[in-house]
Amino acid sequence: MNIIQLNQQNLGSLAAQLDCPTYERNAIKSGIVHIGVGGFHRSHQAYYIHQLLRDIQHSDWGICGVGLREGDRNMATILKKQDCLYTLITQHPDGKDTCEIIGSIVDYIFAIETPALAIDRMAHPDTKIVSLTITEGGYNFNPTTGDFNFDNPDIQWELQHPNEPKTVFGFLTAALKKRRDQGLPAFTILSCDNIQHNGEVARKMLLSFAKQQDPSLYNWIKKEVRFPNSMVDRITPVTTKSSIEFLKNNYQLKDDWPIVCEPYLQWVIEDDFSNGRPPLERLGVQFVPDVTPYEKMKIRLLNAGHSVLGIPGAIHGHTTINACMEDNILASFMRAFMDKEVTPRLGKIEGIDLTTYKNSLEERFANPNIKDGVSRICSESSAKLPKFLIPTIQENLVAGGSIKYGTFILAAWAYYSDKGVDINNSPIEIIDARKEELHQRAKQYEHDQLSFLKIADIFGSLAENERFIKYYSKMIEAIYKEPNIHKLMTLINRDD
Ligand code: CS2
């Protein structure tokens, strides 16, 4: 079998059996610099831009990817070898798949090795947007106070050495300073992370940093840079070896980092840009004056719904989200959480029927071909739950609404962090920057039932709320006594 390496030169031979970029990639300018090229960026924004280049032939809006973390090294090596090309494998629920080669990332800069190049690219006149997928944790704020975390040693370094940035904040200010000094218009900063008011959060954090670093630049950024909020959506599991093998066996294609995703795709953005934007509305992107209700709906239902399946699912021994959905007890628990605890806090959303939306989430989660790992969903729960789930509990405490489903998930999370094994005693793969701290807190359960909740920047003042504590204690006692997820969920469902 003659295996073909994915790269620009081989596109001609691959085009016979695969959809390949038809546009002249060399002629495309990088109107967008994207920081944080992971699986999600490549299934979502880069795919929209690929369609734009292909169907609307807009050559100003290619993407230059930037990696700021040591963890991006492997991505940098692979993208370089493949001329930034990759395969997108869309997995349909009926078992069909569609494979396309995506060409919208036209360049990639590994900023750890060449920081000046990354700054220059952001400061280049062609760059009109700097977009971000830096994960929930990347915004460097304290979830309880909402304030910028100046204790971060990298931030301290950047304040002393503005020309040697390490974090996104240092790179953005260095590039914006260059633009200002050269009389160039500011770029838009477009956050594509799952954080409510993601643009506002990005703005608040960057301004806090800039104010300390350079007050005159702070004033310029405040006046010139736009930070539209946006809601992004496409389920994108972690790429596994089986997808690499699949391409080899079916298409004789060697792609070291293909991306797998579901067919569903959504992007809602506030139409507020500093320096122009691509005509994405022609590809189905919704531009709205206020994205708040859409992002709240998505984060509180989809992202929290994932955690509500994933954490107890891991304890029960499920490894994928579709397996959790095949388990009726877990699936109906999640639906009850959505109906009884989230929906009452969302209110009415213009143009959206929430029942239809929730039904579609159930179908998407159940897609048997996505095989989205429970370990991905539970990864970085310490950054996700304060944004996805805890606000629903807090709002229900104020409104006198139901809290039992959400509270059970927090008790299950404590148990999961303490034990690290499922009911069959198999180890659970826990991926969390704060894994050790969570474990240390959780394991003090025998001495202090509420110990886990005392991590103030995650749980806020939940541990001081009497109604919450009463329910949490009941739940955590029950789960430590017998971690039988099915039995506990059935009891909670019944206890109305
Ligand atoms: C997931 C998201 O990471 C998670 O916990 O809920 O990655 C989710 O798959 C995406 O936000 C879907 O748009």
Short mmCIF file of C-alpha atoms and ligand atoms in Angstrom, two decimals:
data_model
loop_
_atom_site.label_atom_id
_atom_site.label_comp_id
_atom_site.label_asym_id
_atom_site.label_seq_id
_atom_site.Cartn_x
_atom_site.Cartn_y
_atom_site.Cartn_z
CA MET A 1 0.00 0.00 0.00
CA ASN A 2 1.40 3.38 -1.03
CA ILE A 3 0.77 5.80 1.85
CA ILE A 4 0.72 9.50 0.95
CA GLN A 5 1.99 12.07 3.46
CA LEU A 6 -0.43 14.96 3.91
CA ASN A 7 1.21 18.17 2.70
CA GLN A 8 0.69 20.90 0.10
CA GLN A 9 2.71 19.16 -2.58
CA ASN A 10 0.65 15.97 -2.37
CA LEU A 11 -2.76 17.63 -2.53
CA GLY A 12 -2.94 16.95 -6.26
CA SER A 13 -2.72 13.18 -5.79
CA LEU A 14 -5.04 13.20 -2.78
CA ALA A 15 -7.76 15.20 -4.56
CA ALA A 16 -8.87 12.13 -6.54
CA GLN A 17 -10.39 10.55 -3.45
CA LEU A 18 -10.70 13.32 -0.84
CA ASP A 19 -12.17 16.84 -0.74
CA CYS A 20 -9.12 19.09 -0.80
CA PRO A 21 -8.76 22.90 -0.67
CA THR A 22 -9.42 24.30 -4.12
CA TYR A 23 -8.16 27.80 -3.29
CA GLU A 24 -4.62 29.07 -3.88
CA ARG A 25 -3.26 28.82 -0.34
CA ASN A 26 -0.09 30.78 -1.11
CA ALA A 27 -2.09 33.84 -2.06
CA ILE A 28 -4.01 34.01 1.20
CA LYS A 29 -3.28 36.71 3.78
CA SER A 30 -3.57 35.95 7.48
CA GLY A 31 -6.32 38.36 8.47
CA ILE A 32 -6.77 36.28 11.62
CA VAL A 33 -4.12 35.26 14.12
CA HIS A 34 -5.45 32.50 16.33
CA ILE A 35 -3.92 31.71 19.72
CA GLY A 36 -4.54 28.15 20.96
CA VAL A 37 -4.85 25.87 17.94
CA GLY A 38 -6.37 22.74 19.45
CA GLY A 39 -8.97 20.28 18.24
CA PHE A 40 -11.86 22.66 18.79
CA HIS A 41 -10.41 25.56 16.79
CA ARG A 42 -9.74 23.18 13.91
CA SER A 43 -13.25 21.70 13.87
CA HIS A 44 -14.98 25.05 14.31
CA GLN A 45 -13.49 28.41 13.36
CA ALA A 46 -10.89 27.01 10.95
CA TYR A 47 -13.67 25.02 9.27
CA TYR A 48 -15.86 28.13 8.84
CA ILE A 49 -12.89 30.00 7.38
CA HIS A 50 -12.11 27.06 5.09
CA GLN A 51 -15.65 27.32 3.68
CA LEU A 52 -15.22 31.07 3.31
CA LEU A 53 -12.00 30.67 1.34
CA ARG A 54 -13.51 27.90 -0.75
CA ASP A 55 -17.02 29.22 -1.46
CA ILE A 56 -16.68 32.97 -1.21
CA GLN A 57 -13.07 33.18 -2.27
CA HIS A 58 -12.18 35.78 0.26
CA SER A 59 -8.39 35.74 0.32
CA ASP A 60 -7.94 38.29 3.16
CA TRP A 61 -9.06 36.02 5.97
CA GLY A 62 -6.69 33.08 6.29
CA ILE A 63 -5.51 32.01 9.73
CA CYS A 64 -2.05 32.10 11.24
CA GLY A 65 -2.02 29.80 14.27
CA VAL A 66 0.05 30.63 17.33
CA GLY A 67 1.08 28.29 20.15
CA LEU A 68 2.23 29.90 23.38
CA ARG A 69 2.62 26.86 25.59
CA GLU A 70 5.24 24.15 25.80
CA GLY A 71 2.32 21.73 25.31
CA ASP A 72 1.88 23.11 21.76
CA ARG A 73 5.25 21.78 20.60
CA ASN A 74 3.87 18.56 19.14
CA MET A 75 1.15 20.46 17.29
CA ALA A 76 3.80 22.83 15.91
CA THR A 77 5.93 19.94 14.61
CA ILE A 78 3.02 18.15 12.97
CA LEU A 79 1.49 21.24 11.39
CA LYS A 80 4.87 22.26 10.02
CA LYS A 81 5.37 18.83 8.46
CA GLN A 82 1.87 18.94 6.94
CA ASP A 83 2.02 22.58 5.72
CA CYS A 84 -0.72 23.27 8.30
CA LEU A 85 -3.13 20.93 6.49
CA TYR A 86 -5.26 18.43 8.38
CA THR A 87 -8.24 16.16 7.84
CA LEU A 88 -11.61 16.87 9.41
CA ILE A 89 -13.61 13.67 9.92
CA THR A 90 -17.28 14.38 10.59
CA GLN A 91 -19.00 11.45 12.27
CA HIS A 92 -22.71 11.20 11.62
CA PRO A 93 -25.05 9.35 14.00
CA ASP A 94 -26.04 6.87 11.25
CA GLY A 95 -22.44 5.64 10.96
CA LYS A 96 -21.53 7.69 7.86
CA ASP A 97 -18.43 9.85 7.93
CA THR A 98 -17.24 12.66 5.70
CA CYS A 99 -13.56 13.50 5.35
CA GLU A 100 -12.23 16.82 4.10
CA ILE A 101 -8.76 18.32 4.01
CA ILE A 102 -8.86 21.77 5.60
CA GLY A 103 -6.49 24.46 4.33
CA SER A 104 -7.52 27.64 6.14
CA ILE A 105 -4.60 27.63 8.57
CA VAL A 106 -1.94 28.99 6.27
CA ASP A 107 0.86 29.46 8.79
CA TYR A 108 1.75 28.50 12.36
CA ILE A 109 4.14 30.17 14.80
CA PHE A 110 5.44 28.35 17.85
CA ALA A 111 5.90 31.45 19.98
CA ILE A 112 8.01 29.75 22.63
CA GLU A 113 10.82 29.53 20.11
CA THR A 114 10.13 32.68 18.12
CA PRO A 115 8.23 35.16 20.31
CA ALA A 116 9.22 38.17 18.19
CA LEU A 117 7.74 36.53 15.10
CA ALA A 118 4.42 36.01 16.87
CA ILE A 119 4.32 39.64 18.03
CA ASP A 120 5.23 40.89 14.55
CA ARG A 121 2.52 38.80 12.97
CA MET A 122 -0.13 40.17 15.32
CA ALA A 123 1.18 43.67 14.67
CA HIS A 124 1.19 43.16 10.87
CA PRO A 125 -1.19 45.43 8.91
CA ASP A 126 -2.91 42.34 7.40
CA THR A 127 -3.98 41.11 10.86
CA LYS A 128 -7.43 42.36 11.70
CA ILE A 129 -8.56 39.87 14.33
CA VAL A 130 -6.74 37.96 17.06
CA SER A 131 -8.98 35.11 18.17
CA LEU A 132 -8.52 32.92 21.22
CA THR A 133 -9.25 29.41 22.42
CA ILE A 134 -7.09 29.40 25.52
CA THR A 135 -9.52 27.32 27.64
CA GLU A 136 -11.52 28.40 30.67
CA GLY A 137 -8.37 28.48 32.82
CA GLY A 138 -6.39 30.64 30.36
CA TYR A 139 -8.09 33.91 31.32
CA ASN A 140 -6.17 33.97 34.59
CA PHE A 141 -8.97 35.17 36.83
CA ASN A 142 -10.23 34.19 40.21
CA PRO A 143 -13.69 32.66 39.56
CA THR A 144 -15.08 33.88 42.87
CA THR A 145 -13.94 37.50 42.78
CA GLY A 146 -13.69 37.75 38.98
CA ASP A 147 -10.38 39.63 39.42
CA PHE A 148 -7.18 39.19 37.44
CA ASN A 149 -4.67 36.93 39.21
CA PHE A 150 -1.51 38.99 39.61
CA ASP A 151 0.04 36.23 41.75
CA ASN A 152 0.72 34.15 38.65
CA PRO A 153 4.56 34.14 38.33
CA ASP A 154 4.40 34.41 34.53
CA ILE A 155 2.34 37.57 34.85
CA GLN A 156 4.82 39.00 37.35
CA TRP A 157 7.60 38.23 34.87
CA GLU A 158 5.78 39.98 32.05
CA LEU A 159 5.17 43.09 34.12
CA GLN A 160 8.92 43.36 34.65
CA HIS A 161 9.91 42.28 31.11
CA PRO A 162 7.33 43.61 28.64
CA ASN A 163 9.50 42.56 25.70
CA GLU A 164 9.69 38.93 26.74
CA PRO A 165 6.06 37.83 26.99
CA LYS A 166 4.98 34.38 28.13
CA THR A 167 1.20 34.51 28.44
CA VAL A 168 -1.50 35.66 26.09
CA PHE A 169 -1.70 38.95 27.98
CA GLY A 170 1.96 39.76 27.44
CA PHE A 171 1.77 38.90 23.73
CA LEU A 172 -1.39 40.93 23.17
CA THR A 173 -0.05 44.05 24.86
CA ALA A 174 3.31 43.78 23.06
CA ALA A 175 1.55 43.51 19.68
CA LEU A 176 -0.98 46.23 20.42
CA LYS A 177 1.78 48.57 21.54
CA LYS A 178 3.55 48.06 18.21
CA ARG A 179 0.37 48.80 16.31
CA ARG A 180 -0.28 51.93 18.28
CA ASP A 181 3.30 53.15 17.84
CA GLN A 182 3.13 52.50 14.09
CA GLY A 183 -0.22 54.23 13.75
CA LEU A 184 -2.02 51.02 12.73
CA PRO A 185 -5.62 50.36 13.73
CA ALA A 186 -6.16 47.98 16.64
CA PHE A 187 -7.24 44.40 15.96
CA THR A 188 -10.38 42.87 17.40
CA ILE A 189 -9.90 40.33 20.18
CA LEU A 190 -12.39 37.53 19.61
CA SER A 191 -12.68 35.01 22.42
CA CYS A 192 -14.04 31.59 21.40
CA ASP A 193 -13.95 29.93 24.82
CA ASN A 194 -16.84 28.53 26.83
CA ILE A 195 -17.11 31.35 29.30
CA GLN A 196 -20.16 33.46 29.74
CA HIS A 197 -19.42 36.98 28.47
CA ASN A 198 -16.15 35.65 27.06
CA GLY A 199 -15.37 38.93 25.28
CA GLU A 200 -16.05 41.01 28.37
CA VAL A 201 -13.91 38.69 30.47
CA ALA A 202 -11.07 38.93 27.94
CA ARG A 203 -11.42 42.72 27.99
CA LYS A 204 -11.48 43.01 31.75
CA MET A 205 -8.44 40.75 32.16
CA LEU A 206 -6.38 42.41 29.42
CA LEU A 207 -7.19 45.88 30.74
CA SER A 208 -6.25 44.91 34.32
CA PHE A 209 -2.93 43.65 33.05
CA ALA A 210 -2.27 46.60 30.71
CA LYS A 211 -3.07 49.13 33.44
CA GLN A 212 -0.25 47.74 35.56
CA GLN A 213 2.12 47.32 32.66
CA ASP A 214 1.71 50.57 30.73
CA PRO A 215 -1.05 53.08 31.65
CA SER A 216 -0.89 54.93 28.32
CA LEU A 217 -1.32 51.67 26.40
CA TYR A 218 -4.19 50.81 28.73
CA ASN A 219 -6.00 53.98 27.63
CA TRP A 220 -5.43 53.21 23.95
CA ILE A 221 -6.66 49.60 24.28
CA LYS A 222 -9.69 50.75 26.22
CA LYS A 223 -10.61 53.15 23.43
CA GLU A 224 -9.60 51.20 20.34
CA VAL A 225 -9.94 47.44 20.88
CA ARG A 226 -13.29 45.68 20.51
CA PHE A 227 -13.98 42.40 22.32
CA PRO A 228 -17.20 40.88 20.91
CA ASN A 229 -18.79 38.13 22.99
CA SER A 230 -19.39 34.90 21.12
CA MET A 231 -21.00 31.51 21.60
CA VAL A 232 -19.25 28.60 19.92
CA ASP A 233 -20.44 25.03 19.57
CA ARG A 234 -19.26 21.79 18.05
CA ILE A 235 -18.49 18.59 19.96
CA THR A 236 -14.89 17.64 19.19
CA PRO A 237 -13.46 14.60 20.99
CA VAL A 238 -9.78 14.04 21.55
CA THR A 239 -8.15 12.51 18.44
CA THR A 240 -7.20 8.87 18.95
CA LYS A 241 -4.86 6.53 17.09
CA SER A 242 -7.88 4.83 15.53
CA SER A 243 -8.66 7.95 13.44
CA ILE A 244 -5.07 8.07 12.18
CA GLU A 245 -5.31 4.39 11.26
CA PHE A 246 -8.70 4.91 9.66
CA LEU A 247 -7.25 7.47 7.24
CA LYS A 248 -4.32 5.24 6.43
CA ASN A 249 -6.51 2.22 5.76
CA ASN A 250 -9.30 3.95 3.88
CA TYR A 251 -7.53 6.76 2.04
CA GLN A 252 -3.85 5.71 2.15
CA LEU A 253 -3.33 9.07 3.85
CA LYS A 254 -0.76 9.81 6.52
CA ASP A 255 -2.13 12.57 8.73
CA ASP A 256 -0.62 12.64 12.22
CA TRP A 257 -3.31 14.81 13.76
CA PRO A 258 -6.73 14.61 12.11
CA ILE A 259 -9.76 16.03 13.90
CA VAL A 260 -13.01 14.20 14.55
CA CYS A 261 -16.25 16.08 15.16
CA GLU A 262 -20.02 15.87 15.11
CA PRO A 263 -22.05 17.33 12.21
CA TYR A 264 -23.60 20.08 14.38
CA LEU A 265 -21.97 23.50 14.08
CA GLN A 266 -22.96 26.84 15.60
CA TRP A 267 -21.40 30.26 16.11
CA VAL A 268 -23.19 33.33 17.42
CA ILE A 269 -21.16 36.56 17.60
CA GLU A 270 -21.80 40.15 18.58
CA ASP A 271 -21.24 42.38 15.59
CA ASP A 272 -18.67 44.64 17.20
CA PHE A 273 -15.27 44.62 15.44
CA SER A 274 -12.42 47.16 15.56
CA ASN A 275 -11.01 46.62 12.08
CA GLY A 276 -13.47 44.73 9.83
CA ARG A 277 -14.56 41.11 9.82
CA PRO A 278 -15.09 38.24 7.37
CA PRO A 279 -18.62 37.89 5.94
CA LEU A 280 -19.33 34.82 8.03
CA GLU A 281 -23.08 35.43 7.97
CA ARG A 282 -22.93 33.95 4.45
CA LEU A 283 -21.97 30.64 6.04
CA GLY A 284 -24.68 30.59 8.67
CA VAL A 285 -22.89 32.39 11.52
CA GLN A 286 -25.42 34.46 13.47
CA PHE A 287 -24.47 38.06 14.22
CA VAL A 288 -26.55 39.45 17.08
CA PRO A 289 -26.47 42.61 19.19
CA ASP A 290 -26.32 40.64 22.46
CA VAL A 291 -25.06 37.08 22.74
CA THR A 292 -25.75 36.72 26.51
CA PRO A 293 -28.87 34.53 26.35
CA TYR A 294 -27.32 32.16 23.78
CA GLU A 295 -24.07 31.68 25.64
CA LYS A 296 -25.82 31.21 28.97
CA MET A 297 -28.12 28.61 27.41
CA LYS A 298 -25.23 26.72 25.83
CA ILE A 299 -22.90 26.75 28.81
CA ARG A 300 -25.56 25.93 31.40
CA LEU A 301 -27.22 23.19 29.34
CA LEU A 302 -24.65 21.65 27.01
CA ASN A 303 -21.41 22.11 28.92
CA ALA A 304 -22.93 21.51 32.36
CA GLY A 305 -24.99 18.62 30.93
CA HIS A 306 -21.74 17.03 29.81
CA SER A 307 -20.30 17.26 33.35
CA VAL A 308 -23.54 15.95 34.85
CA LEU A 309 -23.12 12.83 32.71
CA GLY A 310 -19.33 12.62 32.87
CA ILE A 311 -18.54 12.75 36.59
CA PRO A 312 -21.05 10.13 37.79
CA GLY A 313 -20.46 8.26 34.51
CA ALA A 314 -16.75 7.95 35.37
CA ILE A 315 -17.57 6.58 38.83
CA HIS A 316 -19.99 4.13 37.30
CA GLY A 317 -17.30 2.92 34.89
CA HIS A 318 -18.51 4.45 31.59
CA THR A 319 -15.75 5.71 29.32
CA THR A 320 -17.71 7.62 26.68
CA ILE A 321 -20.55 10.14 26.74
CA ASN A 322 -22.63 8.06 24.33
CA ALA A 323 -22.33 5.12 26.77
CA CYS A 324 -23.65 7.44 29.51
CA MET A 325 -26.60 8.30 27.25
CA GLU A 326 -27.34 4.63 26.62
CA ASP A 327 -27.63 4.28 30.38
CA ASN A 328 -31.23 5.39 30.96
CA ILE A 329 -30.71 6.28 34.59
CA LEU A 330 -27.88 8.69 33.83
CA ALA A 331 -29.62 10.10 30.77
CA SER A 332 -32.86 10.83 32.61
CA PHE A 333 -30.97 12.31 35.57
CA MET A 334 -29.27 14.72 33.18
CA ARG A 335 -32.56 15.65 31.54
CA ALA A 336 -34.15 16.26 34.94
CA PHE A 337 -31.22 18.51 35.87
CA MET A 338 -31.75 20.49 32.66
CA ASP A 339 -35.53 20.71 33.06
CA LYS A 340 -35.79 21.36 36.77
CA GLU A 341 -32.66 23.32 37.64
CA VAL A 342 -31.32 25.03 34.53
CA THR A 343 -34.41 25.87 32.45
CA PRO A 344 -36.14 27.92 35.19
CA ARG A 345 -33.01 30.10 35.46
CA LEU A 346 -32.71 30.78 31.72
CA GLY A 347 -35.98 32.59 31.15
CA LYS A 348 -37.28 33.12 27.66
CA ILE A 349 -34.79 33.26 24.82
CA GLU A 350 -35.82 35.05 21.66
CA GLY A 351 -36.22 32.63 18.76
CA ILE A 352 -35.30 29.51 20.77
CA ASP A 353 -37.56 26.70 21.85
CA LEU A 354 -35.74 25.26 24.85
CA THR A 355 -37.46 21.88 24.66
CA THR A 356 -36.28 21.44 21.07
CA TYR A 357 -32.79 22.61 22.06
CA LYS A 358 -32.60 20.10 24.94
CA ASN A 359 -33.89 17.31 22.73
CA SER A 360 -31.19 18.10 20.20
CA LEU A 361 -28.53 18.01 22.93
CA GLU A 362 -29.71 14.53 23.92
CA GLU A 363 -29.40 13.38 20.32
CA ARG A 364 -25.95 14.92 19.95
CA PHE A 365 -24.65 13.40 23.18
CA ALA A 366 -26.02 10.01 22.12
CA ASN A 367 -24.23 10.02 18.72
CA PRO A 368 -22.60 6.58 18.91
CA ASN A 369 -19.84 7.42 16.44
CA ILE A 370 -18.36 10.39 18.26
CA LYS A 371 -17.11 8.37 21.22
CA ASP A 372 -16.39 11.52 23.19
CA GLY A 373 -14.32 10.43 26.20
CA VAL A 374 -15.62 10.91 29.71
CA SER A 375 -12.00 11.77 30.59
CA ARG A 376 -12.11 14.76 28.20
CA ILE A 377 -15.39 15.95 29.64
CA CYS A 378 -14.16 15.66 33.23
CA SER A 379 -10.77 17.20 32.42
CA GLU A 380 -10.15 20.54 34.11
CA SER A 381 -13.40 20.31 36.05
CA SER A 382 -11.88 22.76 38.53
CA ALA A 383 -11.96 25.41 35.79
CA LYS A 384 -15.21 24.23 34.17
CA LEU A 385 -17.65 23.67 37.03
CA PRO A 386 -17.34 27.22 38.45
CA LYS A 387 -18.54 28.44 35.06
CA PHE A 388 -20.83 25.66 33.89
CA LEU A 389 -22.62 24.29 36.97
CA ILE A 390 -22.02 26.17 40.23
CA PRO A 391 -23.75 29.39 39.06
CA THR A 392 -26.96 27.40 38.47
CA ILE A 393 -26.87 26.13 42.06
CA GLN A 394 -26.14 29.62 43.38
CA GLU A 395 -29.00 31.15 41.41
CA ASN A 396 -31.39 28.41 42.56
CA LEU A 397 -30.38 29.03 46.16
CA VAL A 398 -31.35 32.68 45.75
CA ALA A 399 -34.56 31.90 43.88
CA GLY A 400 -35.60 28.98 46.12
CA GLY A 401 -35.37 26.56 43.17
CA SER A 402 -34.35 22.90 43.11
CA ILE A 403 -30.65 22.21 43.83
CA LYS A 404 -30.57 18.46 44.34
CA TYR A 405 -29.30 17.38 40.91
CA GLY A 406 -26.46 19.89 40.74
CA THR A 407 -25.51 19.29 44.38
CA PHE A 408 -25.25 15.57 43.79
CA ILE A 409 -22.73 16.23 41.02
CA LEU A 410 -20.54 18.25 43.39
CA ALA A 411 -20.69 15.44 45.99
CA ALA A 412 -19.85 12.92 43.26
CA TRP A 413 -16.95 15.14 42.15
CA ALA A 414 -15.57 15.14 45.71
CA TYR A 415 -15.82 11.36 45.87
CA TYR A 416 -14.21 10.99 42.41
CA SER A 417 -11.34 13.33 43.39
CA ASP A 418 -10.75 11.42 46.62
CA LYS A 419 -10.93 7.83 45.37
CA GLY A 420 -9.80 8.07 41.74
CA VAL A 421 -11.30 4.65 40.95
CA ASP A 422 -14.63 3.52 39.54
CA ILE A 423 -17.03 1.03 41.11
CA ASN A 424 -15.05 -1.84 39.60
CA ASN A 425 -11.90 -0.49 41.24
CA SER A 426 -10.39 0.48 37.88
CA PRO A 427 -8.42 3.73 38.00
CA ILE A 428 -10.15 6.80 36.57
CA GLU A 429 -7.98 8.99 34.35
CA ILE A 430 -8.20 12.40 36.03
CA ILE A 431 -6.80 15.34 34.06
CA ASP A 432 -6.84 18.56 36.06
CA ALA A 433 -4.20 21.19 36.73
CA ARG A 434 -5.44 21.18 40.34
CA LYS A 435 -5.76 17.40 40.64
CA GLU A 436 -3.49 17.08 43.68
CA GLU A 437 -5.11 19.94 45.57
CA LEU A 438 -8.58 18.52 44.86
CA HIS A 439 -7.45 15.11 46.03
CA GLN A 440 -5.92 16.47 49.26
CA ARG A 441 -9.09 18.39 50.08
CA ALA A 442 -11.45 15.58 49.19
CA LYS A 443 -9.62 12.96 51.20
CA GLN A 444 -10.13 14.90 54.42
CA TYR A 445 -13.78 13.87 54.19
CA GLU A 446 -13.57 11.55 57.23
CA HIS A 447 -12.50 14.51 59.44
CA ASP A 448 -14.48 17.25 57.78
CA GLN A 449 -17.44 16.44 55.54
CA LEU A 450 -17.30 19.87 53.93
CA SER A 451 -13.56 20.02 53.41
CA PHE A 452 -13.79 19.77 49.60
CA LEU A 453 -16.13 22.76 49.44
CA LYS A 454 -13.67 24.98 51.23
CA ILE A 455 -11.66 25.70 48.08
CA ALA A 456 -13.06 29.21 48.00
CA ASP A 457 -12.07 30.21 44.48
CA ILE A 458 -14.04 27.23 43.12
CA PHE A 459 -17.08 27.03 45.39
CA GLY A 460 -17.42 30.64 46.57
CA SER A 461 -19.52 30.76 49.70
CA LEU A 462 -21.52 27.58 49.02
CA ALA A 463 -20.09 25.98 52.19
CA GLU A 464 -21.81 28.72 54.20
CA ASN A 465 -25.28 28.19 52.80
CA GLU A 466 -27.40 26.16 55.20
CA ARG A 467 -29.82 24.78 52.65
CA PHE A 468 -27.01 23.72 50.37
CA ILE A 469 -24.94 22.12 53.16
CA LYS A 470 -27.89 20.12 54.38
CA TYR A 471 -28.39 18.57 50.98
CA TYR A 472 -24.70 18.19 50.17
CA SER A 473 -24.05 16.37 53.49
CA LYS A 474 -26.86 13.96 52.79
CA MET A 475 -25.50 13.27 49.30
CA ILE A 476 -21.87 12.88 50.26
CA GLU A 477 -22.71 10.55 53.13
CA ALA A 478 -24.78 8.42 50.80
CA ILE A 479 -22.11 8.20 48.11
CA TYR A 480 -19.32 7.34 50.57
CA LYS A 481 -21.55 4.70 52.12
CA GLU A 482 -22.29 3.08 48.80
CA PRO A 483 -21.06 4.64 45.53
CA ASN A 484 -23.89 3.08 43.58
CA ILE A 485 -24.69 5.80 41.06
CA HIS A 486 -27.80 4.08 39.72
CA LYS A 487 -29.32 3.61 43.15
CA LEU A 488 -28.51 7.16 44.26
CA MET A 489 -29.84 8.75 41.08
CA THR A 490 -33.04 6.75 41.30
CA LEU A 491 -33.55 7.92 44.88
CA ILE A 492 -32.90 11.57 43.96
CA ASN A 493 -35.30 11.38 41.02
CA ARG A 494 -38.00 9.91 43.24
CA ASP A 495 -37.56 12.31 46.12
CA ASP A 496 -39.73 15.18 44.76
C1 CS2 B 1 -17.27 20.06 26.77
C2 CS2 B 1 -17.03 21.00 25.62
O1 CS2 B 1 -15.07 20.35 27.54
C3 CS2 B 1 -16.22 20.12 27.85
O2 CS2 B 1 -16.55 19.89 29.00
O3 CS2 B 1 -18.51 20.29 27.33
O4 CS2 B 1 -15.75 20.84 25.09
C4 CS2 B 1 -18.09 20.81 24.52
O5 CS2 B 1 -17.94 19.57 23.87
C5 CS2 B 1 -18.03 21.94 23.52
O6 CS2 B 1 -18.18 23.15 24.21
C6 CS2 B 1 -19.13 21.76 22.47
O7 CS2 B 1 -19.31 22.93 21.78
#
